[in-house]
C-alpha atoms as one frame of an Amber mdcrd trajectory, in Angstrom:
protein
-113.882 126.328 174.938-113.777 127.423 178.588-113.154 124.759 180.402-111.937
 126.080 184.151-115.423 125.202 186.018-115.635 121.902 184.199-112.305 119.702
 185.467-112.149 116.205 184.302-111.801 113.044 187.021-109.597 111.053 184.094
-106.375 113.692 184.213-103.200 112.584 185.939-103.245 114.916 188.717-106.600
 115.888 189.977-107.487 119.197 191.148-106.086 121.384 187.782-108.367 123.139
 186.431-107.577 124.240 182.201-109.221 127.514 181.786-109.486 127.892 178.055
-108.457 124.545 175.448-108.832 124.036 171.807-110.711 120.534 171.186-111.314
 118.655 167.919-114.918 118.782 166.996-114.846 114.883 166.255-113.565 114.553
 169.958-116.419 113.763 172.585-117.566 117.209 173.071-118.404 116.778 177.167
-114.789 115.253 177.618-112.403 118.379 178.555-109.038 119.019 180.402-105.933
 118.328 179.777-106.272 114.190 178.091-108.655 115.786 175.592-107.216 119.653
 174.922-105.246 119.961 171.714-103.999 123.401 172.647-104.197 124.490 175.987
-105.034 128.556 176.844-103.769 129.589 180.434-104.905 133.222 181.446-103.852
 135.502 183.790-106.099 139.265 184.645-102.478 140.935 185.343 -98.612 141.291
 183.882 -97.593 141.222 187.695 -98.112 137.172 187.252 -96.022 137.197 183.925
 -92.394 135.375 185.108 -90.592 136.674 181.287 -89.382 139.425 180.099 -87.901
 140.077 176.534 -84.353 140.568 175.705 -83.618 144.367 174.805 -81.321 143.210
 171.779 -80.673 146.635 170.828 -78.933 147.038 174.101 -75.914 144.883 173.413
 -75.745 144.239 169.495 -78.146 141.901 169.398 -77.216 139.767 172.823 -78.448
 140.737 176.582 -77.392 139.721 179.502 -80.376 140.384 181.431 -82.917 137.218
 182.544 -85.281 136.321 180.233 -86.918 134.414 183.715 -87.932 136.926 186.097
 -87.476 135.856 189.951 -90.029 136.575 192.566 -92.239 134.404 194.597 -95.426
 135.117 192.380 -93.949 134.823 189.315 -92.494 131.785 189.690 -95.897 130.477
 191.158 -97.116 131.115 188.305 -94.459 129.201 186.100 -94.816 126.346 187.970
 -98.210 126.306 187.288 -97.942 126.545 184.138 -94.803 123.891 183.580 -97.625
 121.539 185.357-100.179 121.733 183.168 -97.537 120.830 180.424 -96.607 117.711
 182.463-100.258 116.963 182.478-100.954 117.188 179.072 -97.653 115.230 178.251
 -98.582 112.059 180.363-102.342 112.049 179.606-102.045 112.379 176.189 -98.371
 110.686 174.890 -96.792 113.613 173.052 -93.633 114.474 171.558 -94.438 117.918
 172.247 -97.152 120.331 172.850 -97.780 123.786 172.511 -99.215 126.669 174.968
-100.869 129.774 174.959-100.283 132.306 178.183-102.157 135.246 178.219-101.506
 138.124 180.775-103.873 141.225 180.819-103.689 142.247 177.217 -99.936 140.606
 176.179 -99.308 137.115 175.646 -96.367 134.566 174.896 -96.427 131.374 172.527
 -94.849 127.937 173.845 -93.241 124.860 172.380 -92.894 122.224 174.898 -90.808
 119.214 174.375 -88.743 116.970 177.469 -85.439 119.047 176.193 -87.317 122.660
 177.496 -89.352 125.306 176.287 -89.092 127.784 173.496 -91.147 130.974 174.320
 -91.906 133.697 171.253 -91.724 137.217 171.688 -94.563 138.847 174.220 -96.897
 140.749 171.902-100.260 142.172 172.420-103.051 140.701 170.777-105.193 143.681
 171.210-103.103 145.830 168.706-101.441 142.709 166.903-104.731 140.123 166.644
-103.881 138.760 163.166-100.381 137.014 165.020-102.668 135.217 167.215-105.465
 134.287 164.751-102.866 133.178 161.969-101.535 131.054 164.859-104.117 129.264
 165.713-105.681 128.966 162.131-102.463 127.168 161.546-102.782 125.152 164.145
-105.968 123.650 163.759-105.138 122.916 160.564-102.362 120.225 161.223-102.122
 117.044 161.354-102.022 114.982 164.618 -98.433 114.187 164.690 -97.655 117.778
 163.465 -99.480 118.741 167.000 -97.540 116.477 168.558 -99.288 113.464 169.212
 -97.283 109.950 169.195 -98.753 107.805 166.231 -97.088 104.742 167.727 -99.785
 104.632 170.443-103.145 104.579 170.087-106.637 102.871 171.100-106.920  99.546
 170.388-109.637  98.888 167.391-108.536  95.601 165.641-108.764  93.377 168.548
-111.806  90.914 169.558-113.412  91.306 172.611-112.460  88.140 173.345-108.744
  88.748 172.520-109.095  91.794 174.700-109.940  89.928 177.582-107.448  87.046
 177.062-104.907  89.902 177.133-106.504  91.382 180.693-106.268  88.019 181.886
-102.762  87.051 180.762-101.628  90.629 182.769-104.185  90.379 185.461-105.342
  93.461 185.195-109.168  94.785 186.193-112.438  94.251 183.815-112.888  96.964
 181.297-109.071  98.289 181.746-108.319  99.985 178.589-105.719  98.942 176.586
-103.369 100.650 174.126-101.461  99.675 171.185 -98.093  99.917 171.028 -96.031
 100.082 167.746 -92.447  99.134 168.501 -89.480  99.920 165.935 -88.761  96.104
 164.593 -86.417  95.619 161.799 -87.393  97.764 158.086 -91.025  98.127 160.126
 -92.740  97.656 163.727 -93.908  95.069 165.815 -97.285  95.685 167.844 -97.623
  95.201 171.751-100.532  95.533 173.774-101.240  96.909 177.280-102.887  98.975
 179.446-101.740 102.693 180.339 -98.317 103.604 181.431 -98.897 102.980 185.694
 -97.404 106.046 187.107 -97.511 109.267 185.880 -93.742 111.448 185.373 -93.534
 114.442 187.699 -90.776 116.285 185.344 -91.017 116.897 181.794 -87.135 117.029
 181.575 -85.267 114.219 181.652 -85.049 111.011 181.043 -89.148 109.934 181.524
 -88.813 106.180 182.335 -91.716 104.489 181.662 -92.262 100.963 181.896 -95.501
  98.413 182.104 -95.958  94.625 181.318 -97.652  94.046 177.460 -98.767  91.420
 175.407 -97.765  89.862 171.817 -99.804  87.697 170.202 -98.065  84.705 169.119
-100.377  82.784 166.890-103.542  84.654 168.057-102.490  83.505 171.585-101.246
  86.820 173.759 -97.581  86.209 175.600 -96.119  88.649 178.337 -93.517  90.989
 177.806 -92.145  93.654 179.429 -92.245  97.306 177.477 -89.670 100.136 178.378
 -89.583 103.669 177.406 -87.368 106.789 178.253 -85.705 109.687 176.534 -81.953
 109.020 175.600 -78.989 111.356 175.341 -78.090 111.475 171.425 -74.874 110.505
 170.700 -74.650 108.390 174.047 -75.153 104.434 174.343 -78.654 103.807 175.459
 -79.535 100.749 177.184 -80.143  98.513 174.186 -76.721  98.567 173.146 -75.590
  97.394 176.785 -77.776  94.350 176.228 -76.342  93.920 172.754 -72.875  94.173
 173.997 -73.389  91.798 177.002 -75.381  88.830 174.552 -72.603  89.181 172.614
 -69.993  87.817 175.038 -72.607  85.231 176.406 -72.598  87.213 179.599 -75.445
  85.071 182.115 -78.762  86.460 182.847 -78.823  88.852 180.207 -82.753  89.404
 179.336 -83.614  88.388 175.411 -84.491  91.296 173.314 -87.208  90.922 171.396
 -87.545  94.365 169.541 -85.858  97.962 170.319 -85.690 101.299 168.495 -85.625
 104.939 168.789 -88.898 106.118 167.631 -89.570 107.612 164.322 -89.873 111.434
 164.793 -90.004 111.463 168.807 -87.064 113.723 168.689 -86.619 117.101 171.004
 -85.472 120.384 169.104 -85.177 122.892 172.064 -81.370 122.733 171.775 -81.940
 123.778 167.694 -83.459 127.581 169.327 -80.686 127.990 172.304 -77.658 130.252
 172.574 -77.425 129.693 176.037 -73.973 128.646 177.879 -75.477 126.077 179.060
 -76.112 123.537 176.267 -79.567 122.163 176.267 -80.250 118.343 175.739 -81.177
 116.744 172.507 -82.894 113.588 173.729 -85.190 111.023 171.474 -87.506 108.552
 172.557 -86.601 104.817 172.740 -88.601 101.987 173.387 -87.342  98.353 173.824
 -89.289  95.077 175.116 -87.986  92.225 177.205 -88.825  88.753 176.980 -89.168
  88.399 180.709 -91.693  89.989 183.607 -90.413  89.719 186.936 -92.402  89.725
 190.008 -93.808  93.064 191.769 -91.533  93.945 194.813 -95.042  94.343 196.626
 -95.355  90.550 195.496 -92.429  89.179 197.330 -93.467  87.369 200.651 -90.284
  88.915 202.406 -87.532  91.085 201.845 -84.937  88.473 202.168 -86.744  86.531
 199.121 -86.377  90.311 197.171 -82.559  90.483 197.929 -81.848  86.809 197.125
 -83.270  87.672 193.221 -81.097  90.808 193.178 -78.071  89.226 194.489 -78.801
  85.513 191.852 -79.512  88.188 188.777 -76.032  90.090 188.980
């Protein structure tokens, strides 16, 4: 669907402008952009714009020192650009990863996003080779939503009353009518549910880390009970922050905040460094959520700055 003179008000940043996406006919058909596009189609009229260039393998059996990223001013536009509308779709629509169609003049490249990088196919034209880009997107619209993707552990939530809904806006003072997710949190053999309202502020990157965090809710015997929900991409192989707590607790260190559930979560897993040769290792990251059983106060809450420094300096 062309989408370019249509932009939607709900996306992250305002102002981008999708020119082509692929949307699921069961999706509201007058919602498009970036929260709603399943594959997104960037197009450029001219190669000029185009900041890659293929290896000539053949060159030096079968490695090449010459840049696959080309370096000019409007090339490199042009990938930011494009590395945007990835950060877009990655914040409006919780995904593991996401792929990308770039078409300039009559060649185009195939992208796998995930927060580790980006793994680019060869350029090919589709003019002369249209059955690689029809058998690619014929596959694509044929998978499932986690094999696009999409995070299974969040998601609308449908199972709650209205008037549990509202007990849960009040208990985090948020706004009438603020939508509310579910979140599914690794908890011992299964998952514990949390709910709250959309992640506050949206991640300018898509590498690194990607620290999220917002105030939820559990319902303890129907009745909902704050909690504070963190998220962010962790180093494999490295400590993450849950083992820190567990490691503090368990030399009844003060002021350590009680855990109440952590985990990495099931198949939110980067495999950019699985396609890289590079000398430069790429990371391999997975996402990991954990929830406190404590909320602290907003620094824009705090009456003075002396009253924010004597918290810091009584918590450490």
């Amino acid at each position: 669907m062309e989408t370019s003179k249509n932009p939607v008000e709900d996306d992250s940043v305002p102002g981008a402008k999708l020119d082509f996406g692929l949307y699921e006919v069961t999706k509201n058909p007058e919602k498009t952009g970036f929260s709603a596009a399943e594959l997104c189609i960037e197009l450029k009229c001219s190669v000029s714009w185009d900041p890659f260039q293929d290896f000539d393998l053949k060159k030096n059996k079968g490695e090449s020192s010459d840049p696959f990223k080309k370096d000019t001013v409007i090339v490199n536009n042009a990938w930011g650009q494009i590395t945007s509308y990835a950060v877009r779709q990655f914040y409006s629509q919780y995904q593991f990863f996401a792929f990308l169609v770039i078409v300039f003049g009559d060649h185009m490249w195939l992208v796998r996003w995930d927060h580790s990088g980006a793994v680019i196919s060869v350029r090919f034209n589709y003019v002369d080779n249209a059955n690689l880009l029809v058998n690619f997107l014929w596959r694509f619209s044929h998978l499932s939503h986690e094999d696009r993707g999409h995070d299974p552990t969040m998601s609308p939530t449908s199972n709650l009353s209205e008037e549990t809904t509202q007990e849960i806006r009040e208990t985090l003072n948020l706004k009438a009518g603020t939508a509310l997710l579910k979140f599914d949190i690794p908890h011992k053999d299964g998952h514990k549910s949390f709910y709250g309202p959309h992640f506050p502020h949206p991640v300018c990157s898509l590498i690194g880390r990607s620290t999220h965090t917002v105030p939820v809710c559990d319902l303890v015997e129907g009745r909902p009970c704050k909690a504070f929900l963190k998220e962010y991409w962790r180093l494999v192989g490295v400590w993450g922050e849950v083992e820190v707590y567990v490691h503090l607790a368990r030399y009844d260190i003060l002021h350590i905040t009680p855990l109440l559930c952590r985990g990495d979560v099931p198949h939110g897993e980067t495999r950019t460094h699985e396609c890289t040769k590079h000398s430069s290792p790429v990371m391999h990251l997975c996402l990991h959520r954990l929830v406190l059983d404590f909320v602290g106060c907003r620094l824009t809450e705090f009456e003075c700055t002396t009253s924010a420094k004597k918290e810091i300096c009584c918590s450490t």
